Coordinates of C-alpha atoms in Angstrom, one line a residue:
M25 CA -40.4 14.4 1.1
R26 CA -37.8 14.9 3.5
R27 CA -38.3 16.1 6.9
S28 CA -36.4 17.9 9.6
P29 CA -35.7 14.7 11.8
L30 CA -35.3 17.9 14.7
D31 CA -38.3 17.9 17.1
D32 CA -36.3 20.9 19.6
P33 CA -39.0 23.7 21.4
R34 CA -35.1 24.9 21.6
L35 CA -34.8 25.2 18.6
Q36 CA -37.8 28.2 18.0
A37 CA -35.6 30.5 20.3
F38 CA -33.8 29.9 17.4
E39 CA -36.5 31.3 15.4
L40 CA -36.7 35.1 16.6
L41 CA -32.5 35.5 15.9
G42 CA -32.2 37.7 12.8
H43 CA -29.3 35.8 11.4
A44 CA -29.4 33.1 10.2
V45 CA -28.8 29.6 12.3
W46 CA -28.5 26.2 10.7
I47 CA -27.6 23.0 11.8
T48 CA -25.5 20.2 9.3
D49 CA -25.1 16.5 9.7
P50 CA -21.8 16.1 8.5
D51 CA -21.6 13.1 8.0
A52 CA -24.4 13.5 5.1
P53 CA -23.5 15.8 4.3
Q54 CA -27.3 17.3 4.0
V55 CA -28.9 21.0 5.9
I56 CA -31.6 19.3 8.6
W57 CA -33.4 22.3 10.1
A58 CA -32.3 26.4 9.1
N59 CA -34.4 29.7 10.4
R60 CA -35.6 31.8 8.4
A61 CA -32.5 34.0 8.1
A62 CA -30.8 30.7 7.8
L63 CA -33.8 30.2 4.6
S64 CA -32.8 34.1 3.6
L65 CA -29.5 33.1 3.6
W66 CA -29.7 30.0 1.8
L67 CA -31.9 31.1 -1.0
A68 CA -35.0 28.1 0.2
D69 CA -38.3 28.5 -0.6
D70 CA -38.6 27.6 2.4
L71 CA -37.9 24.6 5.6
D72 CA -38.7 21.4 2.9
E73 CA -36.7 23.2 0.8
L74 CA -34.0 23.3 1.3
L75 CA -33.9 20.2 3.2
N76 CA -34.3 18.5 0.3
R77 CA -31.1 20.0 -1.9
D78 CA -29.2 17.5 -3.1
F79 CA -25.7 17.7 -1.2
S80 CA -24.5 14.2 -1.9
T81 CA -22.2 15.8 -4.5
A82 CA -20.0 17.6 -1.9
S83 CA -16.6 16.8 -2.9
E84 CA -14.6 14.8 -0.5
T85 CA -12.6 17.4 0.6
A86 CA -15.6 18.8 1.3
R87 CA -17.4 16.1 2.9
I88 CA -13.8 16.1 5.5
T89 CA -14.1 19.4 6.0
L90 CA -17.1 18.9 7.5
R91 CA -16.2 15.9 9.3
N92 CA -12.7 17.4 11.2
L93 CA -15.2 20.0 12.1
R94 CA -17.6 17.5 13.6
D95 CA -14.1 16.3 15.2
R96 CA -13.1 20.3 16.5
V97 CA -16.7 20.8 18.3
A98 CA -17.3 17.5 20.0
A99 CA -14.4 18.2 21.5
G100 CA -15.4 21.0 23.0
Q101 CA -13.3 24.2 20.7
R102 CA -16.0 27.0 19.0
V103 CA -15.2 27.3 16.0
R104 CA -14.5 30.4 14.2
S105 CA -14.2 31.0 10.6
E106 CA -15.0 32.5 7.1
R107 CA -16.2 30.5 4.2
T108 CA -18.1 30.9 0.8
I109 CA -21.2 28.9 0.8
Y110 CA -23.3 28.8 -2.8
P111 CA -27.1 28.3 -2.0
R112 CA -28.5 27.9 -5.7
D113 CA -25.1 27.8 -7.3
T114 CA -24.4 31.5 -6.1
P115 CA -21.0 32.7 -4.2
V116 CA -22.0 34.3 0.0
F117 CA -18.8 34.6 0.9
V118 CA -20.0 33.9 5.0
E119 CA -18.5 35.2 8.6
M120 CA -19.9 31.3 10.8
S121 CA -19.8 30.4 14.2
I122 CA -19.8 26.7 14.4
G123 CA -20.0 24.8 17.2
A124 CA -22.1 21.7 18.5
Y125 CA -25.4 20.1 18.1
P126 CA -26.2 16.5 19.7
L127 CA -28.2 14.9 17.0
P128 CA -31.5 12.6 18.2
D129 CA -29.1 9.8 16.9
G130 CA -26.7 10.1 19.2
R131 CA -23.9 11.7 17.1
V132 CA -23.0 15.1 16.4
G133 CA -24.2 17.7 14.9
L134 CA -23.0 21.5 13.5
L135 CA -24.7 23.9 14.8
V136 CA -23.5 27.4 12.5
E137 CA -25.0 31.3 13.2
G138 CA -24.1 33.3 9.7
Q139 CA -23.3 36.1 8.4
P140 CA -22.8 38.0 4.9
A141 CA -18.9 38.9 5.5
R142 CA -19.5 42.5 6.2
G143 CA -17.7 45.4 4.9
P144 CA -16.9 45.8 1.0
R145 CA -16.9 42.6 -0.6
P146 CA -13.9 40.4 -1.7
D147 CA -13.2 40.0 -5.0
P148 CA -14.7 37.1 -6.7
E149 CA -11.5 36.2 -8.0
I150 CA -9.8 36.3 -4.6
I151 CA -12.6 34.5 -3.2
R152 CA -12.3 31.3 -6.1
G153 CA -7.9 31.0 -6.0
A154 CA -8.7 30.6 -2.0
E155 CA -11.3 28.7 -3.1
A156 CA -8.7 26.5 -5.4
A157 CA -6.2 26.2 -2.8
R158 CA -8.4 24.9 0.2
Y159 CA -10.1 22.5 -1.7
A160 CA -7.1 21.5 -3.8
P161 CA -4.6 17.7 -4.4
L162 CA -2.5 19.3 -2.9
A163 CA -0.8 19.6 0.7
L164 CA -0.4 23.7 1.1
S165 CA 0.1 25.2 4.6
T166 CA 1.5 28.8 5.7
H167 CA 4.0 29.3 8.5
S168 CA 5.0 32.3 10.8
R169 CA 9.0 32.4 11.6
D170 CA 8.7 30.2 14.2
G171 CA 7.1 27.7 12.4
E172 CA 4.1 28.0 14.4
T173 CA 0.8 26.8 11.5
L174 CA -1.0 29.4 10.3
T175 CA -3.3 28.2 7.2
R176 CA -4.1 25.3 5.4
N177 CA -6.4 23.5 3.5
A178 CA -8.0 20.2 3.0
C179 CA -5.3 18.7 1.9
A180 CA -3.0 19.3 4.6
S181 CA -5.0 18.8 8.3
R182 CA -6.0 14.7 5.9
M183 CA -2.4 14.0 5.9
F184 CA -0.5 15.8 9.0
G185 CA -3.4 16.1 10.9
S186 CA -4.3 19.4 13.3
D187 CA -1.0 19.6 15.0
M188 CA 1.7 20.3 11.1
R189 CA 3.4 22.6 13.3
F190 CA 7.3 22.9 10.2
D191 CA 9.7 21.0 12.5
T192 CA 6.9 17.9 13.2
L193 CA 6.4 16.9 9.8
F194 CA 9.9 15.3 9.4
E195 CA 10.9 12.3 10.4
R196 CA 14.7 12.7 10.4
P197 CA 14.7 16.2 12.9
E198 CA 17.9 17.1 11.4
D199 CA 16.5 17.2 7.9
A200 CA 13.6 19.6 9.6
A201 CA 16.1 22.4 11.0
R202 CA 18.2 21.5 7.8
C203 CA 15.7 22.7 5.5
W204 CA 14.5 25.5 7.8
Q205 CA 18.1 26.8 7.6
A206 CA 18.4 26.3 4.7
L207 CA 15.1 28.1 3.3
L208 CA 15.2 31.2 5.8
R209 CA 18.8 31.8 4.2
D210 CA 18.1 31.9 1.2
G211 CA 14.3 32.0 0.6
E212 CA 13.4 29.1 -1.2
L213 CA 13.4 25.9 -0.7
R214 CA 12.6 22.8 -2.7
T215 CA 13.6 18.7 -1.7
D216 CA 12.2 15.8 -1.3
A217 CA 12.4 14.6 2.5
L218 CA 10.6 11.1 4.1
L219 CA 7.8 12.9 6.6
C220 CA 5.7 11.6 9.4
T221 CA 1.8 11.7 7.8
T222 CA -1.9 10.3 9.7
A223 CA -0.7 7.0 7.1
G224 CA 2.7 6.6 8.0
P225 CA 6.3 8.1 7.3
R226 CA 5.7 8.7 3.4
W227 CA 7.6 11.1 0.5
H228 CA 7.3 14.0 -0.4
T229 CA 8.3 16.3 -2.4
L230 CA 8.4 19.4 -0.4
D231 CA 8.1 23.3 -2.1
A232 CA 9.1 26.2 0.3
R233 CA 9.3 30.8 -0.3
T234 CA 8.8 33.1 2.1
M235 CA 6.7 36.2 1.7
P236 CA 5.6 38.6 3.5
D237 CA 2.5 38.1 6.3
P238 CA -0.8 40.1 4.2
V239 CA -2.1 40.9 6.8
T240 CA 0.9 41.7 9.3
G241 CA 3.2 42.0 6.9
Q242 CA 6.1 40.3 8.7
Q243 CA 7.8 37.1 6.2
M244 CA 5.7 33.9 6.7
V245 CA 6.8 30.3 4.5
V246 CA 4.7 28.5 2.3
L247 CA 4.9 25.4 2.2
S248 CA 3.3 22.5 -0.1
L249 CA 3.7 19.0 -0.2
H250 CA 3.5 16.6 -3.1
D251 CA 2.9 12.7 -1.7
I252 CA 5.6 10.7 -4.4
T253 CA 5.9 7.4 -2.3
K254 CA 4.8 5.0 -5.3
R255 CA 7.9 7.5 -7.0
V256 CA 10.7 6.7 -4.3
E257 CA 9.7 2.7 -4.4
A258 CA 10.1 2.3 -8.2
E259 CA 12.2 3.6 -8.7
S260 CA 14.3 1.6 -5.6
A261 CA 12.4 -1.6 -6.7
K262 CA 13.8 -0.3 -10.4
D263 CA 17.2 0.0 -8.1
D264 CA 16.8 -3.7 -6.2
F265 CA 15.6 -4.7 -10.0
I266 CA 18.6 -4.4 -11.9
A267 CA 21.9 -5.6 -9.4
V268 CA 19.5 -8.6 -8.9
I269 CA 19.3 -9.3 -12.4
N270 CA 23.5 -8.6 -13.3
H271 CA 24.1 -10.4 -10.3
E272 CA 22.0 -13.1 -12.0
L273 CA 23.7 -13.9 -14.9
R274 CA 26.8 -13.2 -14.1
T275 CA 27.5 -15.3 -12.5
P276 CA 26.2 -18.7 -14.5
L277 CA 28.0 -17.0 -17.0
T278 CA 31.2 -16.6 -16.5
S279 CA 31.0 -19.9 -14.8
I280 CA 29.8 -21.0 -17.6
R281 CA 32.2 -19.2 -20.1
G282 CA 35.2 -20.9 -16.9
A283 CA 33.6 -24.2 -18.1
L284 CA 33.6 -24.8 -22.2
G285 CA 37.2 -22.3 -22.4
L286 CA 38.8 -25.5 -20.1
L287 CA 37.3 -27.6 -23.1
V288 CA 38.6 -25.7 -26.0
A289 CA 41.9 -24.5 -24.9
G290 CA 42.0 -28.7 -24.4
A291 CA 43.2 -28.2 -20.6
V292 CA 41.2 -31.3 -19.1
D293 CA 41.9 -33.1 -23.0
E294 CA 43.2 -36.0 -20.4
R295 CA 40.8 -35.6 -17.6
P296 CA 37.4 -37.3 -18.4
D297 CA 36.0 -37.3 -15.2
E298 CA 37.3 -33.4 -14.9
Q299 CA 36.3 -32.9 -18.4
Q300 CA 32.7 -34.3 -17.5
Q301 CA 32.4 -31.9 -14.2
L302 CA 32.7 -29.0 -16.7
M303 CA 30.3 -29.7 -18.6
Q304 CA 27.8 -30.7 -15.9
I305 CA 28.8 -27.5 -14.5
A306 CA 27.8 -26.0 -18.1
D307 CA 24.4 -27.6 -18.4
D308 CA 23.4 -26.4 -13.7
N309 CA 23.7 -22.9 -14.8
C310 CA 22.3 -22.9 -18.1
R311 CA 19.6 -24.6 -16.4
R312 CA 19.8 -21.9 -13.8
L313 CA 19.6 -18.4 -17.3
G314 CA 16.9 -20.6 -18.3
E315 CA 14.4 -20.7 -14.6
L316 CA 15.3 -17.4 -14.1
I317 CA 14.7 -16.1 -17.8
D318 CA 11.1 -18.8 -16.8
D319 CA 10.8 -16.5 -14.1
L320 CA 10.4 -13.4 -15.3
L321 CA 8.4 -13.8 -17.7
D322 CA 5.7 -15.0 -15.4
V323 CA 6.3 -12.2 -13.7
Q324 CA 5.2 -10.2 -16.8
R325 CA 2.3 -11.5 -17.5
I326 CA 0.9 -11.8 -13.5
L327 CA 2.2 -7.7 -13.7
A328 CA -0.4 -7.6 -17.6
Y329 CA -2.9 -9.4 -15.3
E330 CA -3.4 -7.4 -12.6
A331 CA -3.1 -4.0 -14.5
D332 CA -5.3 -4.8 -16.8
G333 CA -7.7 -7.0 -15.7
G334 CA -7.0 -9.3 -17.7
A335 CA -7.8 -7.3 -21.1
S336 CA -4.1 -8.2 -21.9
G337 CA -2.9 -10.9 -20.1
Q338 CA -3.6 -14.5 -19.2
G339 CA -1.9 -14.8 -16.1
L340 CA 0.0 -18.5 -14.9
S341 CA -0.8 -21.1 -17.2
L342 CA -2.5 -24.6 -15.5
R343 CA -3.1 -27.7 -15.7
R344 CA -4.8 -28.4 -13.2
R345 CA -6.0 -32.8 -12.5
A346 CA -6.4 -35.0 -9.0
F347 CA -3.4 -36.1 -7.4
D348 CA -1.8 -37.1 -4.3
L349 CA 0.6 -34.5 -3.4
R350 CA 2.5 -36.3 -0.6
P351 CA 4.2 -38.0 -4.0
L352 CA 5.3 -34.6 -5.2
I353 CA 6.9 -33.5 -2.1
E354 CA 9.2 -36.3 -2.1
Q355 CA 9.5 -35.8 -6.0
A356 CA 11.1 -32.3 -4.3
V357 CA 13.6 -33.6 -1.7
Q358 CA 14.9 -36.3 -3.7
L359 CA 15.3 -33.0 -7.2
V360 CA 15.7 -29.8 -4.0
T361 CA 20.0 -31.3 -3.1
A362 CA 21.7 -29.9 -1.1
P363 CA 25.1 -29.8 -2.3
R364 CA 24.2 -28.1 -5.1
H365 CA 23.1 -25.2 -3.6
G366 CA 26.0 -24.6 -1.8
R367 CA 25.0 -26.3 1.8
R368 CA 24.7 -30.1 3.2
A369 CA 22.0 -30.6 5.5
Q370 CA 19.7 -34.0 6.2
I371 CA 15.6 -33.2 4.5
R372 CA 13.1 -35.3 6.2
C373 CA 9.5 -35.3 5.1
E374 CA 6.5 -36.2 8.6
L375 CA 3.8 -37.1 5.7
P376 CA 0.8 -38.9 6.5
D377 CA 0.3 -42.2 6.1
R378 CA -3.3 -41.0 3.9
P379 CA -3.4 -39.9 0.9
A380 CA -3.8 -36.2 0.0
R381 CA -6.0 -34.9 -3.1
I382 CA -6.2 -31.8 -4.5
E383 CA -7.2 -30.4 -7.9
G384 CA -3.9 -28.7 -9.2
D385 CA -1.8 -28.0 -11.3
E386 CA 1.8 -30.7 -10.6
R387 CA 4.4 -29.2 -12.7
R388 CA 3.2 -25.3 -11.1
L389 CA 3.0 -26.9 -7.6
L390 CA 6.4 -28.4 -7.6
Q391 CA 7.6 -24.8 -8.5
V392 CA 6.1 -23.8 -5.1
I393 CA 7.8 -26.9 -2.6
S394 CA 11.0 -27.0 -4.5
H395 CA 11.1 -23.6 -4.0
L396 CA 11.1 -23.3 0.1
L397 CA 13.1 -26.3 -0.1
V398 CA 15.8 -23.6 -1.6
N399 CA 15.3 -21.5 0.1
A400 CA 16.1 -23.6 3.6
T401 CA 19.0 -24.5 2.0
K402 CA 20.3 -21.5 1.7
Y403 CA 19.7 -20.0 5.2
G404 CA 19.6 -23.1 7.1
P405 CA 23.1 -23.8 8.9
E406 CA 25.6 -25.2 7.7
G407 CA 24.9 -29.4 8.3
G408 CA 21.3 -28.2 9.6
T409 CA 18.3 -30.1 9.8
I410 CA 15.3 -29.3 7.2
T411 CA 11.4 -30.4 7.7
V412 CA 8.6 -30.7 5.5
A413 CA 5.4 -32.0 6.6
L414 CA 1.9 -32.6 4.8
T415 CA -1.2 -33.0 7.2
C416 CA -4.5 -32.7 6.4
D417 CA -8.0 -32.2 8.1
E418 CA -11.6 -30.3 6.6
E419 CA -9.9 -27.7 6.0
G420 CA -7.5 -28.5 3.8
A421 CA -4.0 -30.0 3.3
R422 CA -1.3 -27.9 5.0
C423 CA 1.7 -28.3 3.7
E424 CA 5.6 -26.8 5.4
V425 CA 8.9 -26.5 5.3
R426 CA 10.8 -25.4 8.6
D427 CA 14.5 -25.0 8.5
E428 CA 17.0 -24.4 11.4
G429 CA 18.2 -20.8 10.1
R430 CA 18.0 -17.5 12.0
G431 CA 14.9 -16.9 10.1
V432 CA 13.4 -13.6 8.7
P433 CA 14.2 -10.1 10.1
A434 CA 10.7 -8.5 11.4
A435 CA 11.1 -6.0 9.8
F436 CA 11.0 -7.4 6.3
R437 CA 7.8 -9.1 7.1
S438 CA 5.0 -8.3 5.3
R439 CA 7.4 -7.6 2.0
L440 CA 8.3 -11.0 1.3
F441 CA 6.1 -12.0 -1.0
Q442 CA 6.7 -8.7 -3.2
R443 CA 8.7 -9.3 -6.3
F444 CA 12.2 -8.2 -6.0
S445 CA 12.8 -9.1 -2.5
Q446 CA 15.8 -9.7 0.0
A447 CA 16.4 -9.2 2.9
D448 CA 19.6 -8.3 1.3
S449 CA 18.9 -7.3 -2.0
S450 CA 22.5 -6.1 -2.4
T451 CA 25.9 -7.4 -4.7
Q452 CA 28.0 -9.4 -2.0
R453 CA 25.0 -11.1 -0.3
S454 CA 26.2 -14.7 0.4
S455 CA 22.8 -16.5 -1.3
Q456 CA 21.9 -16.2 -4.6
G457 CA 18.6 -15.2 -5.5
T458 CA 16.5 -12.7 -8.1
G459 CA 13.4 -11.8 -5.4
L460 CA 11.5 -13.6 -7.7
G461 CA 10.3 -17.1 -6.2
L462 CA 8.5 -15.9 -3.4
F463 CA 6.0 -13.3 -5.1
L464 CA 5.0 -16.5 -8.0
S465 CA 4.8 -19.3 -5.3
R466 CA 2.4 -17.0 -3.5
H467 CA 0.5 -16.4 -7.0
I468 CA 0.5 -20.0 -7.7
V469 CA -1.1 -20.6 -4.5
E470 CA -3.5 -18.5 -4.8
A471 CA -4.6 -19.4 -8.0
H472 CA -5.3 -22.5 -6.6
G473 CA -7.6 -21.5 -4.1
G474 CA -5.7 -21.2 -1.2
R475 CA -3.1 -19.6 0.6
I476 CA 0.9 -19.5 1.6
G477 CA 2.8 -18.2 4.9
Y478 CA 5.7 -17.7 7.6
D479 CA 5.5 -17.9 11.1
A480 CA 8.6 -17.8 12.9
G481 CA 9.8 -20.8 14.6
K482 CA 9.0 -21.4 18.6
S483 CA 13.2 -22.5 18.8
G484 CA 15.1 -20.3 15.9
G485 CA 14.3 -21.2 12.3
S486 CA 11.5 -20.0 9.7
R487 CA 8.9 -21.9 9.1
F488 CA 7.1 -21.0 5.2
F489 CA 3.7 -22.6 4.9
F490 CA 0.4 -23.2 2.0
T491 CA -3.1 -25.5 2.8
L492 CA -5.0 -26.1 -0.7
P493 CA -8.5 -27.2 -0.7
L494 CA -9.0 -30.8 -1.2
A495 CA -10.1 -32.8 -4.1
P496 CA -14.4 -34.0 -3.5
E497 CA -13.6 -37.9 -3.0
T498 CA -16.2 -38.9 -4.8
E499 CA -15.1 -36.6 -8.3
K500 CA -12.9 -38.7 -10.8
A501 CA -12.1 -35.5 -12.4
A502 CA -9.3 -35.8 -16.0
P503 CA -7.0 -33.7 -17.0
R504 CA -8.2 -30.3 -18.0
S505 CA -6.2 -27.4 -19.3
E506 CA -7.0 -24.2 -18.5
I507 CA -5.9 -20.2 -17.7
S508 CA -6.0 -19.1 -14.4
D509 CA -6.3 -16.3 -13.0
P510 CA -3.4 -15.4 -10.3
G511 CA -4.3 -14.2 -7.0
A512 CA -7.8 -15.9 -7.6
A513 CA -9.9 -19.0 -6.5
P514 CA -10.2 -21.4 -9.2

């Protein structure tokens, strides 16, 4: 049986009052004390019965409303409000005056003085409509003609805070002025806009119209806001993907078609060296198209796995065995020849004398190291030096790829390992790529129980790294095949 945590003689004075007084713990939420008039208002048999009622089913929006009230009264405000309470599921429209009450553990509680609203009882449909608007999962607010906020529901308070003037909603002030003028001119407005929220800038569909204020008769603005950030980001990602894939398909196909066209036309029949060069161009570009298709299939497997927790996808296929990481790095350096990637650079290896034995899929990890090296050759300076360094300690093996290029723009670093992400995704960019390599590298490394990241070089350039756990020295791991969850330790 729950008992009131309050043992305060001062509460006895509230028993003498003719109106209801109760104290609420806004974090529980729970009524923790009430006078006799409050027990009557809440239709309670006695204090114990009221204290033991289950308020845990309160919606998240109701909980947020209580916490907002707590913050306001903790700041010294006295809040007056008309709200509906539901004792024993019976709606009662109550005039409330809400202040702060110090709880025994130092937190702030709500001291509520209330009584049934005077005058005729509001129409139940009006009450239901007001409650539906208050707790709707959509930001709703009303504003006077000078932009001041008249009312806002719980969702709007949560998303935009207590300062919700119309002109401060917008990320760009010129958007606020344009929308306000159009709204006052036409009486209604529907548009998408980037707004300032408590979670940062986010895209919203804004629906607004003017109407007479039922209280003052003056014109006011009714506003509803729907968050469409995920939709905007998805459409942007789709557009970038189409542009990148279009570029990545056209470039090798054009090279293949040109080389084969010259061979078919017999333009180099008398020049074997040029024939061989054209066939090599066609072969390199066919291999490039195959790598693109493989990358897209891997991404599809990863996304399918993440979408339903593995119900329809199998993630990345890994063939694990214990091996020394040093020869794999040397193999990647041999494969990534700088002339093939359009820039001449010197690749230098810094490898330890002792073996760096890990357990993993050599082919997949070769894919990671090769991609980091290819990136370095793309974005490093002509004739620069690329360094591949491997170190080992008790925490595992760490492989770094450092270049002397311009580095990654600070604004782009948070999106480095997302799919289809490129600092320059236009079709006129100077470097080839789909924006899939780092996304796949992250999932491959994480599937091995490791971590991948980026550090800006102290003297310029980029430093990409990944870490992997070392294989136990005593274990002679035999080759085995398994399916691994991307993003999960093996």
